[in-house]
PDB file of C-alpha atoms in Angstrom:
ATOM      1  CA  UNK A  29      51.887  54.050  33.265  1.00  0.00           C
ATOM      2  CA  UNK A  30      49.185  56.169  32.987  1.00  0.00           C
ATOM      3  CA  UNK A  31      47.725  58.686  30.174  1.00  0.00           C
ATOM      4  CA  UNK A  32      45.205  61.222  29.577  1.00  0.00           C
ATOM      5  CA  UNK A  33      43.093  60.649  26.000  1.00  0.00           C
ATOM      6  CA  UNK A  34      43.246  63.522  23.602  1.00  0.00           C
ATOM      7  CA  UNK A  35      40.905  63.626  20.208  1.00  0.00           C
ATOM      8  CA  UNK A  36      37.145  62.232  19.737  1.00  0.00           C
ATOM      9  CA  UNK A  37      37.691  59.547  22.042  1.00  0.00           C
ATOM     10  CA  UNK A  38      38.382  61.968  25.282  1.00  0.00           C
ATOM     11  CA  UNK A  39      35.087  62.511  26.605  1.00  0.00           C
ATOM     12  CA  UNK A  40      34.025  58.798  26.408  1.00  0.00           C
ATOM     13  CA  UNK A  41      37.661  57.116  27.574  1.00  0.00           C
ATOM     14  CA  UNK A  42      39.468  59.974  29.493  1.00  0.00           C
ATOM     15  CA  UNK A  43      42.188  58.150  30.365  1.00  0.00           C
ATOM     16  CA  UNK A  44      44.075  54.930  30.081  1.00  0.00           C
ATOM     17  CA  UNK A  45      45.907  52.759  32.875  1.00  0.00           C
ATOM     18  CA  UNK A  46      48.839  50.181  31.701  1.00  0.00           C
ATOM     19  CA  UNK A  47      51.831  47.840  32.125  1.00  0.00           C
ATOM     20  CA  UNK A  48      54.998  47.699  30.248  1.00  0.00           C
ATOM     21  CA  UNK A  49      58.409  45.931  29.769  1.00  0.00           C
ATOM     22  CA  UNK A  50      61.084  46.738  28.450  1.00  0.00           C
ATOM     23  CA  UNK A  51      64.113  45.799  27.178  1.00  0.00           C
ATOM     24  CA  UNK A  52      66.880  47.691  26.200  1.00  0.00           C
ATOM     25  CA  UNK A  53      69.537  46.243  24.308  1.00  0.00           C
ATOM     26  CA  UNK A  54      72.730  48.627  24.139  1.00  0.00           C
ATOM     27  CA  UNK A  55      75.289  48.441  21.701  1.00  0.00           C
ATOM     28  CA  UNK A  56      78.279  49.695  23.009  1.00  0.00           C
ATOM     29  CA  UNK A  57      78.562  50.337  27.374  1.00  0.00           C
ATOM     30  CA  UNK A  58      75.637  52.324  28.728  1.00  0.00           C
ATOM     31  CA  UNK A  59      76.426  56.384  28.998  1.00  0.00           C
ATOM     32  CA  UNK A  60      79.144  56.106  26.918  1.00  0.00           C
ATOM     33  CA  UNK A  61      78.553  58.773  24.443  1.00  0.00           C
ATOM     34  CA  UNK A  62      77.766  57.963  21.010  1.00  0.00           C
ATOM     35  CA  UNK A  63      75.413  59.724  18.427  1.00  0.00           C
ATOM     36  CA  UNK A  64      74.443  56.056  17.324  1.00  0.00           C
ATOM     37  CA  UNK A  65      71.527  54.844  18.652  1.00  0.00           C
ATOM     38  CA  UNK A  66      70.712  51.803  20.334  1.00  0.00           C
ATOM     39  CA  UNK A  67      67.082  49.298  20.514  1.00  0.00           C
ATOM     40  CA  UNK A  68      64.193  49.470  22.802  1.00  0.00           C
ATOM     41  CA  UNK A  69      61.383  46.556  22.691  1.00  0.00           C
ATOM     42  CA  UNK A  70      58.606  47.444  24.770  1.00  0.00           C
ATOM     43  CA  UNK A  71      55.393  44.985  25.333  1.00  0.00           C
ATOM     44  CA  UNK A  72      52.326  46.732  27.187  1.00  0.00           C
ATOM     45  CA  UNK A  73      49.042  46.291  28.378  1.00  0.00           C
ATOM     46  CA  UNK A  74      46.466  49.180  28.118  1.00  0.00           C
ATOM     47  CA  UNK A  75      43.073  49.398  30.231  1.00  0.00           C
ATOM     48  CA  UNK A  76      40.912  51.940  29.084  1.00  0.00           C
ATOM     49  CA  UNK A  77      37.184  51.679  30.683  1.00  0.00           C
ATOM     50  CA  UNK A  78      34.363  54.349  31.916  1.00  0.00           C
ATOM     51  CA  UNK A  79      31.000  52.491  32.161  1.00  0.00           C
ATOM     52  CA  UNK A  80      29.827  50.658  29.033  1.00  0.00           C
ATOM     53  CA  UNK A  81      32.491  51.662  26.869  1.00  0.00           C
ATOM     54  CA  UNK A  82      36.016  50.274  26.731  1.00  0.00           C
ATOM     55  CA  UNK A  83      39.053  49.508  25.140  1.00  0.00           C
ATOM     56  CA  UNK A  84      41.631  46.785  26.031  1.00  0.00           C
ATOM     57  CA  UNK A  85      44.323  45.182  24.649  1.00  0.00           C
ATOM     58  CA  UNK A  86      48.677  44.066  24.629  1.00  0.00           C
ATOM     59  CA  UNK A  87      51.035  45.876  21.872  1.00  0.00           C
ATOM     60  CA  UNK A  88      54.499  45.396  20.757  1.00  0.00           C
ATOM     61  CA  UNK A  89      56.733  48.254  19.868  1.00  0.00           C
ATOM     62  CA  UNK A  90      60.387  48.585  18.903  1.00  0.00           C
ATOM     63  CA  UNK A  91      62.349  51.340  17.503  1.00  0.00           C
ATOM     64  CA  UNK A  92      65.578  53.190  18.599  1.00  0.00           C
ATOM     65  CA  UNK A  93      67.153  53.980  21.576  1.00  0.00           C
ATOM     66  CA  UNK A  94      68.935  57.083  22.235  1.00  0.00           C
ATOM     67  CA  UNK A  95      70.892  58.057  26.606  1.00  0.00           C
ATOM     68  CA  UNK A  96      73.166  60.192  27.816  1.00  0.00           C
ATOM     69  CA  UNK A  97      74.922  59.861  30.822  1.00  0.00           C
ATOM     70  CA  UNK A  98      76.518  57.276  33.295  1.00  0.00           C
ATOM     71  CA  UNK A  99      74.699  57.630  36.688  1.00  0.00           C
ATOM     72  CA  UNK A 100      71.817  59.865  35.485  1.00  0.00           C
ATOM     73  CA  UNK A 101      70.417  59.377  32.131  1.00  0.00           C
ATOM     74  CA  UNK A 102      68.506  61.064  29.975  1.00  0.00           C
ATOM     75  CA  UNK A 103      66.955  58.717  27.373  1.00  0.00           C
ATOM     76  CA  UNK A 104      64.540  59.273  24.017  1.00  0.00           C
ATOM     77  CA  UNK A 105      63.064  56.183  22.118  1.00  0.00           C
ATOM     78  CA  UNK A 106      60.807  56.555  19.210  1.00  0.00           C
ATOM     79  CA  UNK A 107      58.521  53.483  18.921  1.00  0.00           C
ATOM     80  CA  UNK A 108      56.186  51.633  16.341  1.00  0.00           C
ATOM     81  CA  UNK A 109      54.072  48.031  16.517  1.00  0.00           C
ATOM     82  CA  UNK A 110      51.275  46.676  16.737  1.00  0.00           C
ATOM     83  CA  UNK A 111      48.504  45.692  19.224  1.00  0.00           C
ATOM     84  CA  UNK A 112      45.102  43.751  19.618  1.00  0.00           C
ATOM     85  CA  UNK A 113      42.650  45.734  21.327  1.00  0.00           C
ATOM     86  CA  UNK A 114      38.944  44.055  22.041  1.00  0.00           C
ATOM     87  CA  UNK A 115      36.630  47.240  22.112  1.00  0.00           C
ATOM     88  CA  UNK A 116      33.262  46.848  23.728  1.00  0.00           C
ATOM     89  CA  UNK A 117      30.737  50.102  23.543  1.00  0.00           C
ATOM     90  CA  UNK A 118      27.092  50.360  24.000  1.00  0.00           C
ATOM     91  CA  UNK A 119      25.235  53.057  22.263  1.00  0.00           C
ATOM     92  CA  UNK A 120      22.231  54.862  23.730  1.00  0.00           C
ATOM     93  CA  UNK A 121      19.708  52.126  23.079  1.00  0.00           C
ATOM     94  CA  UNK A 122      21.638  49.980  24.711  1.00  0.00           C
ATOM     95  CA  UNK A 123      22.813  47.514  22.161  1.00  0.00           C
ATOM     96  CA  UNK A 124      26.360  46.413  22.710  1.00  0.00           C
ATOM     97  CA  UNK A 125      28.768  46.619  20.017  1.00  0.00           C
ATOM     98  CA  UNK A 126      32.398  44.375  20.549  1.00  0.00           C
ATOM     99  CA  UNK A 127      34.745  44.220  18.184  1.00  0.00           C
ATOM    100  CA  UNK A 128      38.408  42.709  18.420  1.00  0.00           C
ATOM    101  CA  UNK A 129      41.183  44.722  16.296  1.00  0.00           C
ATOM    102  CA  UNK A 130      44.905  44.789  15.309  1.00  0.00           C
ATOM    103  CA  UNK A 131      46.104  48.398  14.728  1.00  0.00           C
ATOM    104  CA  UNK A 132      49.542  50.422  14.037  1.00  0.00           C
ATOM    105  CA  UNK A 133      50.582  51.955  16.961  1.00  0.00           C
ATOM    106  CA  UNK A 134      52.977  54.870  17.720  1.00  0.00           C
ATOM    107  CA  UNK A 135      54.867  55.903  21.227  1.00  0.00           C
ATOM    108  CA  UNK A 136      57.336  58.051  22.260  1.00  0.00           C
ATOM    109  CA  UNK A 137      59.418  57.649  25.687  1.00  0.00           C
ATOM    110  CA  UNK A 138      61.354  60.383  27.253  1.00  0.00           C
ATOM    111  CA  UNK A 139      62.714  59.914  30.687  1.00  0.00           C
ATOM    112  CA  UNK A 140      65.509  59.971  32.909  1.00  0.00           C
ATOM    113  CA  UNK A 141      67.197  57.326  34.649  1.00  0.00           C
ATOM    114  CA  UNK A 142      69.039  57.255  37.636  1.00  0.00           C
ATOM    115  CA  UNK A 143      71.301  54.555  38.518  1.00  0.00           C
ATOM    116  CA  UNK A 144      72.008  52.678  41.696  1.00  0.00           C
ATOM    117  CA  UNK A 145      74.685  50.277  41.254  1.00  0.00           C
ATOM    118  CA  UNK A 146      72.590  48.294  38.461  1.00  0.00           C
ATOM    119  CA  UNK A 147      69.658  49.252  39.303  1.00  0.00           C
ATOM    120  CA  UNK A 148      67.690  52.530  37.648  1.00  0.00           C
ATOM    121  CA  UNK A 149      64.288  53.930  38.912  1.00  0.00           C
ATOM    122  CA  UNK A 150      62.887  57.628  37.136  1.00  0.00           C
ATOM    123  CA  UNK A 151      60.020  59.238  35.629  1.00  0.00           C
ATOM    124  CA  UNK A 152      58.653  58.783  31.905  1.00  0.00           C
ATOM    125  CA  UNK A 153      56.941  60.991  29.786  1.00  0.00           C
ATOM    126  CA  UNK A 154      55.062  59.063  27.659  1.00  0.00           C
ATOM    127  CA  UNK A 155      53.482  60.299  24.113  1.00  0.00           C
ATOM    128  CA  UNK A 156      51.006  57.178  22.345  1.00  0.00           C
ATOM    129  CA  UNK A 157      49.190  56.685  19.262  1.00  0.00           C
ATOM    130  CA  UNK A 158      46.601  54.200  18.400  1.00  0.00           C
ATOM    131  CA  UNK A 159      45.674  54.295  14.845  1.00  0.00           C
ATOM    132  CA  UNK A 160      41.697  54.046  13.638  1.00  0.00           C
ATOM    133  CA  UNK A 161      40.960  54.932  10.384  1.00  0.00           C
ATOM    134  CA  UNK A 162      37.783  56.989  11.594  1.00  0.00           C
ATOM    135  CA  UNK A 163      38.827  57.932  15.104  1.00  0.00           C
ATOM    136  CA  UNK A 164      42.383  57.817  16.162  1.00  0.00           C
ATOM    137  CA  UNK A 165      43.504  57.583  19.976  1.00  0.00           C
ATOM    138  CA  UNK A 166      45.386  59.637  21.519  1.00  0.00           C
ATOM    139  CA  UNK A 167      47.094  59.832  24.768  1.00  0.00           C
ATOM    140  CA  UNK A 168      49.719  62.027  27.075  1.00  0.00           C
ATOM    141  CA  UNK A 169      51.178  60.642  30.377  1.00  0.00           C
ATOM    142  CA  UNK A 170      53.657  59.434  32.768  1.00  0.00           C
ATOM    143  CA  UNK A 171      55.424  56.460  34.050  1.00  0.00           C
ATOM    144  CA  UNK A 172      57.956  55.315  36.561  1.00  0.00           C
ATOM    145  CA  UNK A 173      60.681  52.897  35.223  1.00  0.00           C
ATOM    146  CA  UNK A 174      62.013  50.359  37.361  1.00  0.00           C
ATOM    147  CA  UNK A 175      64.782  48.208  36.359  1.00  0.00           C
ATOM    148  CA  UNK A 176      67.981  46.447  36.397  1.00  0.00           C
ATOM    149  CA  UNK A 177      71.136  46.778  33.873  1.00  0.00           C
ATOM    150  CA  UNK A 178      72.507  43.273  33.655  1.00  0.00           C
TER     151      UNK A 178
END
């Protein structure tokens, strides 16, 4: 996946490169049509570097898991965790500042799915949140899920 930074951060980390997985644990048939949601874990990897500075790290999230539909599907999953970021930044004198962190984290997936037998490839929207106390990150992108229903 990939995101554009939004906030304080935006100028010095633009944007952000990652890896996911995800599992999706359904608890009645997928697209059969229920108001009830099911669970999404998703484990990533974020890569956020422009010269001196950068940020780095893996996060878990979980939360609910809401899809419609049978061969396409539309799907929404609110998502909070954790993650362990090692930050590195050098100011302008030159002195290097790293510091390793564990922060609350936010995401939200939209996306739709479509399905190939059971297989499912589609685009994300991705929405994620990494929470500082004195400057918060922020960041707006896209994906492409691959995956298999077993």
């Amino acid at each position: 996946h990939y995101y554009v930074t939004v906030g304080k951060f935006s100028s010095i980390l633009p944007s952000s490169i990652g890896a996911s997985f995800m599992a999706d644990i359904y608890f009645s048939s997928p697209g059969a049509i229920s108001f009830l949601p099911h669970l999404r874990i998703d484990g990533d990897y974020q890569y956020l570097d422009k010269g001196k500075d950068s940020i780095q790290g893996p996060s878990l999230h979980i939360g609910p898991l809401w899809s419609f539909g049978k061969k396409y599907i539309l799907h929404f999953s609110p998502l909070v965790g954790a993650g362990y970021y090692k930050i590195t930044s050098t100011n302008s004198s030159d002195e290097t500042f790293n510091r390793d962190k564990l922060s609350l984290n936010g995401k939200c997936i939209i996306g739709f799915n479509f399905k190939f037998y059971n297989f499912v490839i589609g685009p994300q929207f991705r929405m994620s949140y990494i929470h500082d106390s004195k400057a918060p990150l922020y960041g707006l992108g896209g994906g492409l899920a691959l995956g298999y229903i077993f």
